[in-house]
Coordinates of C-alpha atoms in Angstrom, one line a residue:
Chain A
S1 CA 105.4 157.4 -31.7
Q2 CA 108.3 155.3 -32.9
Q3 CA 107.9 157.0 -36.1
G4 CA 111.3 158.7 -37.2
E5 CA 110.8 162.2 -39.0
E6 CA 113.5 163.7 -41.2
D7 CA 114.6 167.2 -41.8
P8 CA 115.4 169.1 -44.1
Q9 CA 112.6 168.0 -46.6
A10 CA 114.6 169.0 -49.1
L11 CA 117.8 169.9 -49.8
S12 CA 119.9 170.6 -52.8
I13 CA 123.7 170.6 -53.2
Q14 CA 126.6 170.9 -55.7
E15 CA 128.8 167.4 -56.5
G16 CA 131.7 167.0 -54.2
E17 CA 129.9 168.8 -51.4
N18 CA 128.7 167.1 -48.0
A19 CA 125.3 166.6 -47.3
T20 CA 123.6 166.5 -43.8
M21 CA 120.1 164.8 -43.0
N22 CA 118.3 164.6 -39.6
C23 CA 116.1 162.5 -38.2
S24 CA 114.2 163.3 -34.5
Y25 CA 112.2 160.2 -33.1
K26 CA 110.4 160.4 -29.5
T27 CA 110.3 156.8 -27.5
S28 CA 113.2 154.9 -26.8
I29 CA 114.7 152.7 -29.8
N30 CA 116.9 149.8 -29.7
N31 CA 118.0 150.6 -33.4
L32 CA 117.8 153.2 -35.9
Q33 CA 118.3 152.0 -39.7
W34 CA 118.8 154.5 -42.9
Y35 CA 117.7 153.5 -45.9
R36 CA 118.2 155.4 -49.3
Q37 CA 114.8 155.3 -52.0
N38 CA 115.6 156.5 -55.6
S39 CA 113.5 155.1 -59.0
G40 CA 116.7 152.8 -60.1
R41 CA 117.3 150.7 -57.3
G42 CA 114.4 150.7 -55.0
L43 CA 114.2 151.1 -50.7
V44 CA 118.3 150.3 -50.1
H45 CA 119.5 149.7 -46.7
L46 CA 122.5 151.6 -45.9
I47 CA 123.5 151.8 -42.0
L48 CA 122.0 150.5 -38.6
I49 CA 123.3 152.0 -35.4
R50 CA 122.6 150.7 -32.1
S51 CA 121.1 152.4 -28.8
N52 CA 124.2 152.0 -27.2
E53 CA 126.6 153.1 -30.1
R54 CA 127.1 156.7 -31.1
E55 CA 128.7 156.9 -34.2
K56 CA 129.2 154.5 -37.1
H57 CA 130.8 154.5 -40.6
S58 CA 130.0 153.1 -43.8
G59 CA 132.4 154.4 -47.1
R60 CA 131.3 157.9 -47.2
L61 CA 128.6 157.7 -44.9
R62 CA 128.7 158.8 -41.6
V63 CA 125.7 158.6 -38.4
T64 CA 125.2 159.6 -35.6
L65 CA 123.0 158.5 -32.7
D66 CA 122.0 160.8 -29.9
T67 CA 119.8 158.7 -27.3
S68 CA 119.4 161.6 -25.1
K69 CA 118.2 164.1 -27.7
K70 CA 116.2 161.4 -29.5
S71 CA 118.1 162.3 -32.8
S72 CA 120.2 160.9 -35.4
S73 CA 122.2 162.6 -38.5
L74 CA 123.3 161.0 -41.6
L75 CA 126.4 162.5 -43.3
I76 CA 127.3 161.7 -46.9
T77 CA 130.8 163.6 -47.3
A78 CA 132.0 164.3 -51.1
S79 CA 128.7 163.8 -52.8
R80 CA 128.3 162.6 -56.2
A81 CA 125.2 162.6 -58.6
A82 CA 124.4 159.3 -57.8
D83 CA 123.6 160.2 -54.3
T84 CA 120.2 162.0 -55.7
A85 CA 117.6 159.9 -53.9
S86 CA 115.0 160.0 -51.1
Y87 CA 116.7 159.4 -47.4
F88 CA 114.7 157.6 -44.5
C89 CA 115.4 156.8 -41.0
A90 CA 113.6 153.9 -38.9
P91 CA 114.1 153.8 -35.7
S92 CA 113.3 150.5 -33.9
G93 CA 112.0 150.0 -30.6
S94 CA 109.9 147.2 -28.2
A95 CA 107.6 146.9 -31.4
R96 CA 110.7 145.9 -33.3
Q97 CA 109.3 147.0 -36.3
L98 CA 110.6 149.7 -38.6
T99 CA 108.6 152.9 -38.3
F100 CA 109.7 155.5 -41.4
G101 CA 109.3 159.4 -41.8
S102 CA 108.3 161.1 -45.2
G103 CA 111.9 161.1 -45.5
T104 CA 114.9 163.9 -46.9
Q105 CA 115.0 164.3 -50.9
L106 CA 118.6 164.9 -51.6
T107 CA 119.5 166.4 -55.0
V108 CA 122.9 166.3 -55.9
L109 CA 123.6 169.0 -58.9
P110 CA 126.3 168.5 -61.6
Chain B
E1 CA 121.7 135.9 -54.3
A2 CA 118.2 136.6 -55.5
G3 CA 116.7 139.6 -54.1
V4 CA 113.1 140.1 -53.1
A5 CA 110.7 139.4 -56.5
Q6 CA 107.3 141.7 -56.6
S7 CA 104.7 141.0 -59.5
P8 CA 103.2 142.9 -61.4
R9 CA 105.4 145.8 -61.4
Y10 CA 102.4 148.1 -62.3
K11 CA 98.6 147.8 -62.6
I12 CA 95.3 150.1 -63.0
I13 CA 92.3 148.8 -62.2
E14 CA 89.1 150.9 -61.4
K15 CA 87.5 151.6 -58.3
R16 CA 85.5 148.9 -56.8
Q17 CA 88.1 145.9 -58.7
S18 CA 89.5 144.1 -57.0
V19 CA 93.4 143.1 -57.3
A20 CA 96.4 141.1 -56.0
F21 CA 100.1 141.6 -55.5
W22 CA 102.5 138.7 -55.2
C23 CA 106.0 138.2 -53.2
N24 CA 108.5 136.2 -53.2
P25 CA 111.0 136.7 -50.9
I26 CA 114.8 136.0 -50.3
S27 CA 115.2 132.3 -49.9
G28 CA 115.5 131.3 -46.1
H29 CA 114.1 134.7 -44.7
A30 CA 111.5 133.2 -42.3
T31 CA 109.7 137.1 -41.8
L32 CA 107.7 139.3 -44.2
Y33 CA 106.3 142.6 -44.6
W34 CA 104.0 144.3 -46.7
Y35 CA 104.4 148.1 -46.9
Q36 CA 101.7 150.7 -48.5
Q37 CA 103.7 153.7 -50.1
I38 CA 101.9 156.8 -51.2
L39 CA 103.3 159.4 -53.0
G40 CA 105.3 161.5 -51.2
Q41 CA 105.3 159.8 -47.8
G42 CA 107.9 157.0 -46.4
P43 CA 106.4 153.1 -46.7
K44 CA 103.4 152.2 -43.8
L45 CA 103.7 148.8 -42.7
L46 CA 100.2 146.9 -43.0
I47 CA 101.1 143.7 -42.5
Q48 CA 104.0 141.5 -41.0
F49 CA 104.4 137.4 -41.0
Q50 CA 106.9 135.7 -39.0
N51 CA 106.8 132.3 -41.5
N52 CA 103.4 131.1 -41.9
G53 CA 101.8 133.1 -38.9
V54 CA 100.6 136.9 -38.4
V55 CA 102.7 139.0 -36.0
D56 CA 101.2 142.3 -36.7
D57 CA 98.4 143.4 -39.3
S58 CA 97.0 146.2 -37.0
Q59 CA 97.3 148.3 -39.7
L60 CA 95.7 146.7 -42.2
P61 CA 92.1 147.8 -43.3
K62 CA 90.9 144.2 -42.8
D63 CA 87.3 145.2 -44.5
R64 CA 89.2 145.3 -47.7
F65 CA 92.4 144.2 -47.6
S66 CA 94.0 140.8 -46.8
A67 CA 96.8 138.6 -47.0
E68 CA 98.5 135.3 -46.7
R69 CA 101.7 133.9 -47.0
L70 CA 101.5 130.0 -47.4
K71 CA 104.1 127.5 -46.3
G72 CA 105.9 130.4 -45.1
V73 CA 107.5 132.1 -48.8
D74 CA 105.7 133.3 -51.5
S75 CA 103.2 135.7 -50.3
T76 CA 99.9 137.5 -51.6
L77 CA 98.4 140.8 -51.0
K78 CA 94.6 141.2 -51.9
I79 CA 92.5 144.6 -52.2
Q80 CA 88.7 144.2 -53.1
P81 CA 87.4 146.0 -53.4
A82 CA 89.4 148.7 -54.3
K83 CA 89.4 152.5 -53.6
L84 CA 91.4 155.7 -54.8
E85 CA 93.1 155.8 -52.0
D86 CA 94.8 153.0 -52.6
S87 CA 96.4 154.4 -55.3
A88 CA 100.2 153.7 -53.9
V89 CA 103.5 152.0 -54.4
Y90 CA 103.2 148.5 -52.1
L91 CA 106.6 147.0 -51.0
C92 CA 107.3 143.4 -49.8
A93 CA 110.3 143.0 -47.6
S94 CA 112.1 140.6 -45.9
S95 CA 114.6 139.7 -43.1
S96 CA 116.4 137.3 -41.7
S97 CA 115.1 137.8 -38.4
D98 CA 111.8 139.6 -36.2
R99 CA 114.3 141.1 -34.1
G100 CA 113.8 144.4 -35.4
D101 CA 117.7 144.7 -35.8
Y102 CA 118.3 143.5 -38.8
E103 CA 118.0 145.3 -42.2
Q104 CA 115.1 144.2 -44.1
Y105 CA 115.2 143.6 -47.9
F106 CA 113.0 145.3 -50.3
G107 CA 111.5 144.5 -53.6
P108 CA 110.8 147.1 -56.5
G109 CA 107.1 147.5 -55.7
T110 CA 103.8 147.5 -57.2
R111 CA 102.7 150.6 -58.4
L112 CA 98.7 150.4 -58.3
T113 CA 96.5 153.5 -59.8
V114 CA 93.0 153.2 -58.9
T115 CA 90.5 155.0 -61.4

């Protein structure tokens, strides 16, 4: 299916460390988006990477995409307590819709 | 720019009752989505509108759920009658394009509890 599956399901790190989350999917895609969800701000778009791109940066975020392995990763550098949230990848293919997985719950400890 | 507005924020009803949720998308956004998010899971698309037409409602349980988007702006999602398994957060999102390569903007959601 087009649904993304995030790994790990939960991740706990110390403030200042880097956090890496992975996403795998099964069908061809046009692009893949990452979203963050916390209780304060709801579901927020972080970054979009197109199928012909391999890496993209936005502030402390770095996303990679490997279409041959059907996988993506999200790296958050120098994490902060405010980064505590659930992170979802959402592949988008021919149906042009987003299909979310169950997410990675990131906890950043002060 | 005002975000996606939803109301109510919380709703508690008994099973077999009916409930309606309202969504006002970002001005000018032609595409509107309703998602259901059960605790511990990611959002699941229920229905997608392009202006006031339905693009995809394949995952909408049509025996109890209905949605409309009059005049291509506001939208309502109704459940009648509600079941216990409908307890979830209902998210509305909008986008300036239906091409799937534009970000979606989400509202704060309506948390529904069915007892």
